[in-house]
Short mmCIF file of C-alpha atoms in Angstrom, two decimals:
data_model
loop_
_atom_site.label_atom_id
_atom_site.label_comp_id
_atom_site.label_asym_id
_atom_site.label_seq_id
_atom_site.Cartn_x
_atom_site.Cartn_y
_atom_site.Cartn_z
CA MET A 1 22.59 4.74 24.78
CA TYR A 2 23.91 6.09 28.11
CA THR A 3 24.53 9.20 30.18
CA LEU A 4 27.87 9.70 31.89
CA VAL A 5 26.99 10.70 35.45
CA VAL A 6 30.26 10.38 37.42
CA ASP A 7 33.82 10.59 36.08
CA HIS A 8 36.24 9.81 38.91
CA PRO A 9 39.99 9.28 38.38
CA ASP A 10 39.52 5.57 39.22
CA PHE A 11 36.03 4.81 37.92
CA ILE A 12 33.01 6.00 35.98
CA VAL A 13 29.32 5.57 36.70
CA ILE A 14 26.85 5.72 33.83
CA ASP A 15 23.09 5.61 33.45
CA LYS A 16 22.43 2.96 30.81
CA SER A 17 19.39 3.33 28.58
CA ALA A 18 16.86 0.54 28.24
CA ASN A 19 17.20 -1.85 25.27
CA VAL A 20 20.95 -1.35 24.91
CA SER A 21 23.13 -4.45 24.69
CA PHE A 22 26.16 -4.68 26.94
CA HIS A 23 28.35 -6.20 24.22
CA SER A 24 28.31 -5.67 20.46
CA GLU A 25 25.83 -7.72 18.47
CA ASN A 26 26.54 -8.41 14.80
CA ASP A 27 27.29 -4.98 13.32
CA THR A 28 25.75 -3.00 16.17
CA PRO A 29 28.26 -1.58 18.68
CA GLY A 30 27.49 -2.49 22.27
CA LEU A 31 27.70 -0.36 25.39
CA VAL A 32 31.24 -1.35 26.40
CA TYR A 33 32.69 -0.70 22.94
CA THR A 34 30.89 2.63 22.67
CA LEU A 35 32.18 3.74 26.08
CA GLN A 36 35.73 2.81 25.17
CA GLN A 37 35.48 4.84 21.97
CA ASP A 38 33.77 7.84 23.55
CA LEU A 39 36.20 8.05 26.47
CA ASN A 40 39.26 7.03 24.44
CA ASN A 41 39.97 4.33 27.01
CA SER A 42 40.34 0.75 25.82
CA GLU A 43 40.96 -0.51 29.36
CA LEU A 44 37.61 0.17 31.00
CA TYR A 45 36.71 -2.67 33.35
CA PRO A 46 33.00 -3.51 33.68
CA LEU A 47 32.31 -4.52 37.30
CA HIS A 48 28.74 -5.77 36.80
CA ARG A 49 26.11 -5.94 34.08
CA LEU A 50 22.53 -5.03 33.36
CA ASP A 51 20.24 -6.96 31.04
CA LYS A 52 19.56 -5.39 27.66
CA VAL A 53 16.04 -4.41 28.73
CA THR A 54 17.14 -2.88 32.06
CA SER A 55 18.14 0.75 32.50
CA GLY A 56 20.11 2.41 35.27
CA LEU A 57 23.43 2.76 37.04
CA LEU A 58 26.53 0.82 36.02
CA LEU A 59 30.06 0.98 37.42
CA PHE A 60 33.27 0.67 35.36
CA GLY A 61 36.83 0.71 36.67
CA LYS A 62 39.48 2.81 34.96
CA ASN A 63 42.46 0.85 36.30
CA LYS A 64 43.31 -2.68 37.46
CA SER A 65 43.62 -1.77 41.15
CA PHE A 66 40.09 -0.41 41.35
CA ALA A 67 38.72 -3.22 39.19
CA GLN A 68 40.26 -5.93 41.36
CA THR A 69 39.14 -4.36 44.65
CA LEU A 70 35.58 -3.71 43.52
CA GLY A 71 35.43 -7.05 41.74
CA ASP A 72 36.15 -8.69 45.10
CA ALA A 73 33.54 -6.45 46.75
CA PHE A 74 30.90 -7.55 44.24
CA ALA A 75 31.87 -11.20 44.73
CA ASN A 76 31.56 -10.81 48.51
CA HIS A 77 28.21 -8.98 48.27
CA GLN A 78 29.69 -5.76 49.66
CA VAL A 79 28.25 -3.50 46.96
CA GLN A 80 24.75 -2.11 47.52
CA LYS A 81 22.34 -2.10 44.59
CA LEU A 82 18.72 -1.00 44.61
CA TYR A 83 16.28 -1.42 41.75
CA LEU A 84 12.82 -0.10 40.96
CA ALA A 85 10.31 -2.21 39.04
CA LEU A 86 6.65 -1.93 38.08
CA SER A 87 4.05 -4.66 37.67
CA THR A 88 0.36 -4.71 36.78
CA ARG A 89 -0.19 -7.97 38.66
CA LYS A 90 -0.99 -8.45 42.33
CA PRO A 91 1.87 -10.30 44.11
CA ASN A 92 1.19 -13.17 46.48
CA LYS A 93 3.10 -11.19 49.12
CA LYS A 94 3.77 -7.47 49.31
CA GLN A 95 7.17 -7.44 51.03
CA GLY A 96 9.84 -9.69 52.49
CA TRP A 97 12.34 -12.09 50.94
CA ILE A 98 12.47 -14.13 47.74
CA LYS A 99 14.96 -17.01 47.89
CA GLY A 100 15.77 -20.10 45.87
CA ASP A 101 18.17 -21.69 43.43
CA MET A 102 18.11 -20.53 39.81
CA GLN A 103 17.62 -23.24 37.19
CA ARG A 104 17.73 -23.00 33.41
CA SER A 105 14.32 -23.11 31.78
CA ARG A 106 13.23 -22.77 28.15
CA ARG A 107 13.82 -19.90 25.72
CA SER A 108 17.08 -18.90 27.44
CA SER A 109 15.15 -18.08 30.58
CA TRP A 110 15.52 -19.09 34.21
CA MET A 111 13.24 -20.31 36.96
CA LEU A 112 13.35 -20.23 40.74
CA THR A 113 13.36 -23.59 42.55
CA PRO A 114 12.65 -24.45 46.21
CA SER A 115 16.19 -25.73 46.78
CA MET A 116 18.75 -23.58 48.58
CA ASN A 117 22.15 -24.93 47.46
CA ASN A 118 23.37 -21.63 45.98
CA PRO A 119 20.30 -19.42 46.18
CA ALA A 120 19.44 -16.12 44.62
CA ILE A 121 18.36 -13.83 47.46
CA THR A 122 16.30 -10.66 47.10
CA GLN A 123 14.70 -8.46 49.73
CA PHE A 124 11.82 -6.32 48.54
CA SER A 125 9.07 -3.91 49.45
CA SER A 126 6.13 -2.78 47.32
CA LEU A 127 3.36 -0.23 47.25
CA SER A 128 0.29 0.45 45.17
CA LEU A 129 0.61 3.39 42.80
CA ALA A 130 -2.81 3.18 41.16
CA PRO A 131 -5.45 0.50 40.52
CA GLY A 132 -3.62 -2.23 38.61
CA LEU A 133 -0.14 -0.76 38.99
CA ARG A 134 2.35 -1.57 41.74
CA ALA A 135 5.94 -0.42 42.39
CA PHE A 136 8.61 -2.74 43.78
CA TRP A 137 11.83 -1.70 45.51
CA LEU A 138 14.25 -4.60 44.99
CA TYR A 139 17.39 -5.01 47.09
CA PRO A 140 19.35 -8.02 45.76
CA GLN A 141 21.74 -9.77 48.13
CA THR A 142 23.20 -11.85 45.28
CA GLY A 143 23.85 -11.13 41.62
CA LYS A 144 22.44 -13.98 39.54
CA THR A 145 21.50 -13.70 35.87
CA HIS A 146 17.91 -12.41 35.51
CA GLN A 147 17.55 -12.67 39.30
CA LEU A 148 15.07 -9.83 39.82
CA ARG A 149 12.97 -10.67 36.79
CA VAL A 150 12.65 -14.27 37.94
CA ALA A 151 12.02 -13.21 41.54
CA LEU A 152 8.99 -11.09 40.69
CA ARG A 153 7.58 -13.72 38.39
CA SER A 154 7.89 -16.26 41.22
CA ILE A 155 5.54 -14.19 43.42
CA GLY A 156 2.99 -13.75 40.65
CA ALA A 157 3.99 -10.22 39.62
CA PRO A 158 6.09 -10.31 36.43
CA ILE A 159 7.69 -6.99 35.57
CA LEU A 160 5.60 -4.81 33.30
CA GLY A 161 6.75 -5.32 29.72
CA ASP A 162 8.96 -8.34 30.47
CA THR A 163 7.57 -10.84 27.97
CA LEU A 164 10.32 -13.38 28.69
CA TYR A 165 9.03 -13.78 32.24
CA GLY A 166 5.27 -13.52 31.94
CA GLY A 167 4.64 -9.90 30.99
CA LYS A 168 1.97 -9.42 28.34
CA ALA A 169 3.03 -8.59 24.80
CA ASN A 170 2.25 -5.02 23.67
CA GLU A 171 1.38 -4.08 27.26
CA ALA A 172 4.14 -1.51 27.70
CA ASP A 173 6.71 0.57 25.85
CA ARG A 174 9.65 -1.00 27.73
CA THR A 175 10.53 -3.49 30.46
CA TYR A 176 10.01 -1.53 33.68
CA LEU A 177 13.16 -2.37 35.63
CA HIS A 178 15.67 0.34 36.57
CA ALA A 179 18.90 0.18 38.60
CA THR A 180 18.18 3.18 40.79
CA ALA A 181 20.97 3.32 43.38
CA LEU A 182 24.52 2.06 43.80
CA GLY A 183 26.79 2.17 46.86
CA PHE A 184 30.36 1.01 47.51
CA SER A 185 33.54 1.89 49.42
CA TRP A 186 36.88 2.80 47.90
CA GLN A 187 40.04 3.89 49.72
CA GLY A 188 38.18 4.64 52.91
CA GLN A 189 35.46 6.71 51.24
CA VAL A 190 31.82 5.68 50.83
CA PHE A 191 30.26 6.46 47.45
CA GLN A 192 26.47 6.35 47.08
CA PHE A 193 24.62 7.39 43.94
CA LYS A 194 21.02 7.35 42.76
CA ARG A 195 19.44 8.07 39.42
CA TRP A 196 15.67 8.05 38.97
CA PRO A 197 14.31 6.45 35.77
CA SER A 198 13.67 8.78 32.85
CA GLN A 199 12.56 6.39 30.11
CA GLY A 200 9.11 4.90 29.81
CA GLN A 201 5.59 6.27 29.97
CA HIS A 202 4.77 4.76 33.37
CA PHE A 203 8.08 5.70 34.99
CA GLN A 204 7.62 9.32 33.91
CA GLN A 205 4.22 9.63 35.57
CA TYR A 206 5.57 9.64 39.13
CA SER A 207 7.88 11.64 41.35
CA TRP A 208 9.87 8.71 42.69
CA ALA A 209 11.50 10.64 45.51
CA ASP A 210 8.00 10.94 47.02
CA THR A 211 6.93 7.30 46.70
CA LEU A 212 9.15 5.64 49.31
CA ALA A 213 7.12 3.34 51.53
CA PRO A 214 7.26 4.21 55.26
CA ASP A 215 9.12 1.05 56.23
CA THR A 216 12.34 0.27 58.05
CA TYR A 217 14.24 -1.66 55.42
CA PRO A 218 18.00 -0.98 55.34
CA TRP A 219 17.89 0.81 51.99
CA GLN A 220 15.41 3.43 53.19
CA GLN A 221 17.78 6.01 54.67
CA TRP A 222 20.45 5.18 52.11
CA LEU A 223 18.14 5.96 49.21
CA LEU A 224 17.00 9.18 50.84
CA THR A 225 20.55 10.44 51.41
CA ALA A 226 22.43 9.09 48.38
CA SER A 227 23.66 11.70 45.92
CA GLN A 228 21.31 12.41 43.05
CA VAL A 229 23.43 12.37 39.89
#
């Protein structure tokens, strides 16, 4: 369900497995409940979420002071998050920005619209891994529900295995989206963590530390220097 990667007096960072629900569903314990039981701490404060299908780094506060400060940092877009995704489709652009308002669609999904009243904003870069397979580094500037999944669909490259947003059924063994790196400041100290994906046939085929595109995006040096945990 998860791997505990950092246990700080004020917070924990975990690596969530794919296909694990954040909250309990029916009789199946969710991630938050399981963490509270495993750590014997009923006052863990989740600071952000990952979709059920998404794996990767998550931050939880262990006290109200940390939770309030980092909650404000998330709200003010002062927390760095970097994701890795795969797609078998060719995007209509290979790098840049994806912006637009998010609007409810059918089947509990979302769509990106041309309006910019309260837009979802994502910066991205991509590179070809093999014929018919492309990697995307996604650097969200906002934190909307399903933002990255909708963003890649909007440029014609739905995430591999993401059937809700245009991925083909039975095409993959998971949805290939992973929260790779996380960075924030607390009490004057900068914390930066990265965790490469370990689940999924296609993720396991590559040494991700060697696939960084030679670009000048702001996450480049950060990802290279962040602590591997």
